[in-house]
Amino acid sequence: MPTLSEVARHAGVTPATVSNVLRNRGRVGATTRQRVLDAVEALGYRPHLAARALAEGRAPTLALMVSSIANPFYPEFALAVERAARTSGHFVIICNTNEDPLTGRAYLDQIAGTLSEGVLVTNANLDFVDLRATEARGTPVVLCMWERPAEPPGLPCVAVDFRLAGELAGQHLLELGHRRMGAIVGSKASGIHAARYEGFVDALRAAGVTKNRVRHAVDTIHGGYVAARAMLEADPQLTAIFSTNDLPALGAMHAAADLGLRVPDDLSVIGITDIELARESRPALTTVAVPTVEVAGLAVELLRELIESSYGQAGRGARDEPIPVPMRISSEPKLVVRASTAAPRPPAHTPSRSPSC
Amino acid sequence: MPTLSEVARHAGVTPATVSNVLRNRGRVGATTRQRVLDAVEALGYRPHLAARALAEGRAPTLALMVSSIANPFYPEFALAVERAARTSGHFVIICNTNEDPLTGRAYLDQIAGTLSEGVLVTNANLDFVDLRATEARGTPVVLCMWERPAEPPGLPCVAVDFRLAGELAGQHLLELGHRRMGAIVGSKASGIHAARYEGFVDALRAAGVTKNRVRHAVDTIHGGYVAARAMLEADPQLTAIFSTNDLPALGAMHAAADLGLRVPDDLSVIGITDIELARESRPALTTVAVPTVEVAGLAVELLRELIESSYGQAGRGARDEPIPVPMRISSEPKLVVRASTAAPRPPAHTPSRSPSC
């Protein structure tokens, strides 16, 4: 492949002039400009992205760290990120950490600041120490789905009010008349879904419902299946299950089916996120939709601003007054009512406790 | 970030020596080696992957071109590719073409040979002209899932006998006793799923079944839903539906549900691939499993060999005798019987055509 220098020689100009022409920078006369473009065409020169990136001290890709590419939410989110990134000519490197902070660190060490000029992080279970180290090396980091807008993480982020999402789910079930409910939390008690569950419990308390069953589960269809099945076997009188994510909610519907319960007649199920499978399941899943595409757009926009402003180098760790850590808040999650929720069936005649015999 | 030259200055050696130490190449005495490593640590130097790649005329990433990241098969395949690639220290850039050859060309132009040293192509609807151009520029290309081992594509590939997959699906339905069957083909008639459908038809013909319904559909759950619904409404006596892919098969099960048909009692459904959703649907989907992980491993292995051997530069388009285009063939697809197929229900008493009144 011909080099920039060869193009310059062929056109009888300096490499800097070639670069200016290709990047529409500097002042170059029309004749010289045409000579350069002719040389580019004659030699079949293609601007070398990596070389250009190096020359400018930056790389033209964004890295998207995801915790599990096999979880269908992440491809949907990656698609939205990619579309947003392509509008500024960025390519997206998807780095899949498989929930492993060490793999995440390896990606950050190898990719961030070399092949990519910025890092987008979904809930990838990454160590904040590693993320701050990446930032300190001059590569901006944006957390894409911070779950608690009221408690900023100390890193640039896009926040979604996930506590509200849980509250909306709880209110929906209450309005339908449910009082005996179970919750499947797709993380550890103190984990990333804690805010969602808090919102759910807040809604119940506000309505005077002070008790509900809860199980913590793996954030998959199968995880939800196992948790729902155990919960329904322990308490057959549950009339509704709230899940902090759509995948376990889908598993809860499978568990109901296997136990001979009809959704929504015998059991209502509601999730959070609104992944494509929520729309495509039978019955279609009622859920609280998160503005995924909007969040992707905000995250890419914020990351680009940080890259442009050299936030990483100048802001953090400098001795001057600290630059405030930016946080963008998405629009609010919204209830999407589909076919998996309904009013609870009126209780069957309860057998009398005092036998007549 | 400190440069290699600064490390060299700090250690009192040449940059070449630093490079040799970091790459375990050349002869460097133990004392010098330790001095270099001390300097690396003192300065916090990190080898600059992009710089090293440029210096060597190669980049440390592989590009994986997928036609639709939202199709759950591709994340599963990407995961397998990534695991295989990481064993050789490669990172994977996922390029999503959204079924658009022009987007594909843009990725090939921008990424191939600059940021990545090799390209893996799934069924990404890419123009072979563009792929050959990429190859001619010295960046090897491997097609990951070539559907017809008997008809090599003229590009390096991993082939899977998808005709056999269709045949196995047909044989399974025949063995259960089905004779009145429909087929959903997830591509145009001449499209990528043609071989799968041919295999199905071959199986039926071999058993003397010369007719079946067929519909071409979009390769999604919804596409399968629409096709199955139309087919079942046109011919309510169908007892089984074969789909060339799992996603439309899942849609066919939804269509059956909405028409009040039980799977498998009233309708058997079978797909091809064995994506995770096939295992997780209710009823679980019978399918012909494709060895996804094996194919990913073979594809990465072949691509690495081509990169090492400079296949792209030396082989194609040279005036010497042509190097044969390599093709690896995966192990055979295998039938996985789950809950969505069963013997057809014995026909209900058919109303007599000669009324007794």
Tab-separated table of C-alpha atoms in Angstrom, chain B residues 173 177-182 232 235-241 262 264-269 340-345 347:
chain	number	residue	atom	x	y	z
B	173	LEU	CA	-40.623	-35.392	10.609
B	177	GLY	CA	-45.287	-40.027	10.474
B	178	HIS	CA	-45.813	-36.550	9.031
B	179	ARG	CA	-46.776	-36.347	5.371
B	180	ARG	CA	-48.447	-32.961	5.075
B	181	MET	CA	-45.730	-30.447	5.843
B	182	GLY	CA	-44.888	-26.810	5.340
B	232	LEU	CA	-51.738	-22.614	8.555
B	235	ASP	CA	-53.941	-25.265	4.876
B	236	PRO	CA	-55.270	-26.102	8.343
B	237	GLN	CA	-54.407	-29.764	7.811
B	238	LEU	CA	-50.664	-29.220	7.923
B	239	THR	CA	-49.252	-31.343	10.726
B	240	ALA	CA	-45.673	-30.067	10.749
B	241	ILE	CA	-43.605	-27.022	9.881
B	262	ARG	CA	-50.998	-26.962	20.561
B	264	PRO	CA	-46.572	-30.646	19.352
B	265	ASP	CA	-50.055	-32.250	19.699
B	266	ASP	CA	-51.624	-30.380	16.803
B	267	LEU	CA	-48.484	-29.159	15.043
B	268	SER	CA	-44.840	-30.199	15.082
B	269	VAL	CA	-42.184	-27.508	14.566
B	340	SER	CA	-41.832	-29.337	19.753
B	341	THR	CA	-42.122	-32.442	17.560
B	342	ALA	CA	-44.275	-35.555	17.926
B	343	ALA	CA	-46.282	-37.958	15.829
B	344	PRO	CA	-49.196	-36.314	14.051
B	345	ARG	CA	-52.569	-36.596	15.731
B	347	PRO	CA	-57.046	-37.568	11.669
